[in-house]
Amino acid sequence: MRVAAILGAGGGIGAACARAAAEAGWRVVAGDIGGAAERAVGGLAHDPLALEADVTDEAAMGRLAATAAEAGEVGLLIYAAGVVGTMAVDRMDWTLHRRIMAVNLEGAFLAAAAFAPVLRPGGAAVFLSSVAGRRGEARASSYCASKFGLIGLAESLAAEWAPRGVRVCAVAPGNVDTPMLARVARDIAAAEGVTEEAVRERLRRAGAARRLVRPEEVAAVCVALGSPDFGAVTGATITVDAGAMVG
């Protein structure tokens, strides 16, 4: 059976990816911490598996890759783990900075290294970047740097894995209606002395479509990239932002 491994499966986008993959006929192997993976696969079809897996733990990534390989033919890897934080560069919380880099970027390297031997020819890996990985944002240097790095990783892996028939892409969402965005709105509101609702409205109107992106819309793109119909798409960054990059 085709297996889709989803890391960060308990988050808003990750959980949507798990649902979309199962609906598309994939057997989902989900990894996350704090029981989030188990919650994400509840009720999904095709006998999903859930593992406690910290993406910053090399051994945990190895166990997850081995479990996925035992579950079937691994044809799709989605890296959706992520941490956000807003802070000015001269007032950095270095513990938070290191956590952002470890989860958002270094964990992606660990996942890539673990899954490289088990991703089948014709398969695909998808890394969740962000529009913040395509342009800088004030008070978000750590987050932006990590997401820029993910795009670089995806492009490099696309070249490295092409001879094996494995495609690699990044997906860059805009403002997605998730708990993470709610936390960002709270942080911005506190920093600017405005209401969370005012910030949320600003975020909603940031794109040309004047709305937030739904997690399911991002997930649809991630899962579609695992299809043979997208066999010529590799090394690309797909933006799903309701027009945020064009205003």
Short mmCIF file of C-alpha atoms in Angstrom, two decimals:
data_model
loop_
_atom_site.label_atom_id
_atom_site.label_comp_id
_atom_site.label_asym_id
_atom_site.label_seq_id
_atom_site.Cartn_x
_atom_site.Cartn_y
_atom_site.Cartn_z
CA MET A 1 0.00 0.00 0.00
CA ARG A 2 1.13 3.56 -0.69
CA VAL A 3 2.36 5.27 2.46
CA ALA A 4 2.43 8.99 3.19
CA ALA A 5 4.60 10.03 6.13
CA ILE A 6 3.53 13.31 7.69
CA LEU A 7 5.69 15.07 10.27
CA GLY A 8 4.08 17.73 12.41
CA ALA A 9 0.81 15.92 11.78
CA GLY A 10 -0.88 17.42 14.83
CA GLY A 11 -0.70 21.04 13.65
CA GLY A 12 -3.38 22.83 11.68
CA ILE A 13 -1.82 22.20 8.27
CA GLY A 14 -0.29 18.85 9.24
CA ALA A 15 -3.61 17.45 10.42
CA ALA A 16 -5.26 18.68 7.22
CA CYS A 17 -2.53 16.90 5.23
CA ALA A 18 -3.22 13.67 7.12
CA ARG A 19 -6.92 13.89 6.28
CA ALA A 20 -6.28 14.78 2.64
CA ALA A 21 -3.76 11.97 2.19
CA ALA A 22 -6.11 9.38 3.66
CA GLU A 23 -8.94 10.63 1.46
CA ALA A 24 -6.65 10.24 -1.56
CA GLY A 25 -6.00 6.61 -0.68
CA TRP A 26 -2.69 6.86 1.14
CA ARG A 27 -1.92 4.96 4.33
CA VAL A 28 -0.83 7.70 6.72
CA VAL A 29 2.09 7.36 9.10
CA ALA A 30 1.91 10.42 11.33
CA GLY A 31 4.57 11.80 13.64
CA ASP A 32 4.27 14.50 16.29
CA ILE A 33 4.69 15.04 20.03
CA GLY A 34 2.34 15.18 23.00
CA GLY A 35 -0.18 12.73 21.58
CA ALA A 36 -0.95 15.05 18.66
CA ALA A 37 -0.20 12.40 16.02
CA GLU A 38 -2.67 9.98 17.59
CA ARG A 39 -5.36 12.65 17.58
CA ALA A 40 -4.59 13.55 13.96
CA VAL A 41 -5.19 10.04 12.62
CA GLY A 42 -8.34 9.32 14.62
CA GLY A 43 -11.06 8.19 12.25
CA LEU A 44 -8.87 8.12 9.14
CA ALA A 45 -9.17 5.31 6.60
CA HIS A 46 -6.50 2.81 5.50
CA ASP A 47 -5.21 1.76 8.93
CA PRO A 48 -3.12 4.83 9.81
CA LEU A 49 -0.23 4.72 12.26
CA ALA A 50 0.76 7.39 14.78
CA LEU A 51 4.12 7.73 16.51
CA GLU A 52 5.52 10.05 19.13
CA ALA A 53 8.28 11.69 17.11
CA ASP A 54 10.24 14.84 17.91
CA VAL A 55 11.64 16.14 14.63
CA THR A 56 14.74 17.42 16.44
CA ASP A 57 15.60 13.85 17.53
CA GLU A 58 17.66 12.00 14.92
CA ALA A 59 16.84 8.59 16.39
CA ALA A 60 13.12 9.37 16.39
CA MET A 61 13.27 10.31 12.71
CA GLY A 62 15.00 7.02 11.99
CA ARG A 63 12.30 5.05 13.83
CA LEU A 64 9.56 6.90 11.99
CA ALA A 65 11.15 6.21 8.60
CA ALA A 66 11.59 2.53 9.47
CA THR A 67 7.96 2.26 10.58
CA ALA A 68 6.79 3.92 7.38
CA ALA A 69 8.84 1.51 5.27
CA GLU A 70 7.38 -1.47 7.13
CA ALA A 71 3.86 -0.11 6.57
CA GLY A 72 4.12 -0.12 2.78
CA GLU A 73 5.74 1.68 -0.13
CA VAL A 74 6.72 5.15 1.02
CA GLY A 75 5.74 7.50 -1.78
CA LEU A 76 5.15 10.80 -0.01
CA LEU A 77 6.89 12.70 2.78
CA ILE A 78 5.30 15.90 4.06
CA TYR A 79 7.31 17.98 6.53
CA ALA A 80 4.78 20.23 8.28
CA ALA A 81 6.46 20.69 11.66
CA GLY A 82 6.89 24.31 12.61
CA VAL A 83 7.36 26.83 15.41
CA VAL A 84 6.72 30.56 15.14
CA GLY A 85 7.95 33.51 17.17
CA THR A 86 7.95 37.29 16.76
CA MET A 87 10.78 39.37 18.21
CA ALA A 88 13.03 42.24 17.23
CA VAL A 89 16.59 41.22 16.46
CA ASP A 90 17.98 43.44 19.24
CA ARG A 91 15.64 41.82 21.76
CA MET A 92 16.05 38.20 20.79
CA ASP A 93 14.90 35.34 22.95
CA TRP A 94 17.77 33.08 21.98
CA THR A 95 16.13 29.98 23.41
CA LEU A 96 13.11 30.57 21.18
CA HIS A 97 15.38 31.39 18.22
CA ARG A 98 17.21 28.09 18.59
CA ARG A 99 13.90 26.23 18.92
CA ILE A 100 12.58 27.83 15.72
CA MET A 101 15.69 26.87 13.78
CA ALA A 102 15.78 23.36 15.25
CA VAL A 103 12.17 22.51 14.46
CA ASN A 104 11.63 24.42 11.24
CA LEU A 105 14.93 23.74 9.51
CA GLU A 106 17.26 21.30 11.24
CA GLY A 107 14.40 18.86 11.76
CA ALA A 108 13.76 18.95 8.02
CA PHE A 109 17.37 17.92 7.42
CA LEU A 110 17.00 15.05 9.90
CA ALA A 111 13.77 13.94 8.24
CA ALA A 112 15.34 14.10 4.78
CA ALA A 113 18.32 12.04 5.92
CA ALA A 114 16.08 9.43 7.55
CA PHE A 115 13.69 9.10 4.63
CA ALA A 116 16.23 9.25 1.80
CA PRO A 117 16.76 5.45 1.85
CA VAL A 118 13.05 4.57 1.98
CA LEU A 119 11.36 6.99 -0.44
CA ARG A 120 10.52 4.97 -3.53
CA PRO A 121 11.29 6.05 -7.12
CA GLY A 122 8.37 8.11 -8.33
CA GLY A 123 7.83 9.44 -4.82
CA ALA A 124 7.90 13.00 -3.57
CA ALA A 125 8.93 15.03 -0.55
CA VAL A 126 7.14 18.27 0.31
CA PHE A 127 8.47 20.81 2.80
CA LEU A 128 6.13 23.41 4.29
CA SER A 129 7.83 26.77 3.96
CA SER A 130 5.89 30.05 3.98
CA VAL A 131 5.56 33.35 2.16
CA ALA A 132 7.87 34.40 5.01
CA GLY A 133 10.42 32.21 3.24
CA ARG A 134 10.14 34.36 0.14
CA ARG A 135 10.24 37.84 1.67
CA GLY A 136 11.41 39.25 4.99
CA GLU A 137 9.05 40.47 7.68
CA ALA A 138 9.67 42.78 10.62
CA ARG A 139 10.19 41.07 13.99
CA ALA A 140 10.28 37.67 12.29
CA SER A 141 13.93 37.22 11.35
CA SER A 142 14.29 33.78 12.95
CA TYR A 143 11.11 32.45 11.39
CA CYS A 144 11.89 33.97 7.98
CA ALA A 145 15.44 32.62 7.99
CA SER A 146 14.21 29.12 8.81
CA LYS A 147 11.61 29.22 6.04
CA PHE A 148 14.05 30.65 3.47
CA GLY A 149 16.31 27.77 4.44
CA LEU A 150 13.58 25.21 3.79
CA ILE A 151 13.22 26.43 0.22
CA GLY A 152 16.97 26.11 -0.25
CA LEU A 153 16.88 22.61 1.19
CA ALA A 154 14.02 21.59 -1.10
CA GLU A 155 15.78 22.91 -4.19
CA SER A 156 19.04 21.19 -3.26
CA LEU A 157 17.33 17.88 -2.55
CA ALA A 158 15.44 18.12 -5.84
CA ALA A 159 18.79 18.12 -7.64
CA GLU A 160 20.29 15.48 -5.35
CA TRP A 161 17.39 13.01 -5.52
CA ALA A 162 16.40 13.47 -9.17
CA PRO A 163 18.61 10.58 -10.36
CA ARG A 164 16.67 8.30 -7.99
CA GLY A 165 13.34 9.44 -9.42
CA VAL A 166 12.26 11.27 -6.25
CA ARG A 167 10.81 14.77 -6.59
CA VAL A 168 11.12 17.50 -3.97
CA CYS A 169 9.12 20.71 -3.65
CA ALA A 170 8.37 23.40 -1.11
CA VAL A 171 4.92 24.82 -0.43
CA ALA A 172 4.69 28.42 0.77
CA PRO A 173 1.38 29.19 2.49
CA GLY A 174 0.29 32.70 3.35
CA ASN A 175 -1.86 33.51 6.37
CA VAL A 176 -3.56 30.22 7.17
CA ASP A 177 -6.48 30.04 9.59
CA THR A 178 -4.80 27.89 12.25
CA PRO A 179 -4.01 28.10 15.97
CA MET A 180 -0.49 29.18 14.99
CA LEU A 181 -1.87 32.27 13.25
CA ALA A 182 -3.93 33.06 16.34
CA ARG A 183 -0.73 33.00 18.42
CA VAL A 184 0.97 35.30 15.92
CA ALA A 185 -1.97 37.71 16.13
CA ARG A 186 -1.68 37.77 19.93
CA ASP A 187 2.06 38.46 19.77
CA ILE A 188 1.66 41.27 17.25
CA ALA A 189 -1.23 42.80 19.19
CA ALA A 190 0.82 42.81 22.39
CA ALA A 191 3.84 44.35 20.65
CA GLU A 192 1.80 47.07 18.94
CA GLY A 193 -0.72 47.76 21.69
CA VAL A 194 -3.72 47.00 19.49
CA THR A 195 -6.48 44.40 19.66
CA GLU A 196 -6.07 40.86 18.39
CA GLU A 197 -9.14 41.33 16.23
CA ALA A 198 -7.54 44.35 14.54
CA VAL A 199 -4.43 42.30 13.78
CA ARG A 200 -6.48 39.38 12.53
CA GLU A 201 -8.39 41.69 10.19
CA ARG A 202 -5.10 43.07 8.89
CA LEU A 203 -3.84 39.54 8.25
CA ARG A 204 -7.09 38.60 6.56
CA ARG A 205 -6.83 41.53 4.18
CA ALA A 206 -3.13 41.03 3.41
CA GLY A 207 -3.78 39.03 0.24
CA ALA A 208 -5.41 40.09 -3.01
CA ALA A 209 -8.31 37.74 -2.27
CA ARG A 210 -8.85 39.49 1.10
CA ARG A 211 -9.28 36.29 3.06
CA LEU A 212 -7.33 33.75 5.08
CA VAL A 213 -6.19 30.49 3.54
CA ARG A 214 -7.87 27.33 4.83
CA PRO A 215 -5.58 24.51 6.01
CA GLU A 216 -7.38 22.15 3.63
CA GLU A 217 -6.35 24.31 0.68
CA VAL A 218 -2.68 23.94 1.58
CA ALA A 219 -3.08 20.22 2.23
CA ALA A 220 -4.68 19.69 -1.18
CA VAL A 221 -1.56 21.05 -2.87
CA CYS A 222 0.82 19.02 -0.68
CA VAL A 223 -0.96 15.75 -1.38
CA ALA A 224 -1.42 16.51 -5.08
CA LEU A 225 2.35 16.90 -5.42
CA GLY A 226 2.62 13.22 -4.52
CA SER A 227 0.62 12.25 -7.61
CA PRO A 228 2.25 11.01 -10.83
CA ASP A 229 0.27 13.75 -12.56
CA PHE A 230 2.89 16.14 -11.15
CA GLY A 231 5.83 14.05 -12.32
CA ALA A 232 7.52 17.01 -14.02
CA VAL A 233 7.26 19.27 -10.97
CA THR A 234 10.38 19.26 -8.82
CA GLY A 235 12.56 21.95 -7.28
CA ALA A 236 9.55 24.27 -7.29
CA THR A 237 8.01 26.38 -4.55
CA ILE A 238 4.22 26.47 -4.79
CA THR A 239 2.63 29.52 -3.19
CA VAL A 240 -0.79 29.08 -1.54
CA ASP A 241 -1.44 32.53 -0.13
CA ALA A 242 -4.75 33.97 -1.39
CA GLY A 243 -2.70 36.48 -3.35
CA ALA A 244 -0.52 37.78 -0.50
CA MET A 245 2.57 37.97 -2.70
CA VAL A 246 0.79 40.19 -5.20
CA GLY A 247 -1.17 42.26 -2.68
#
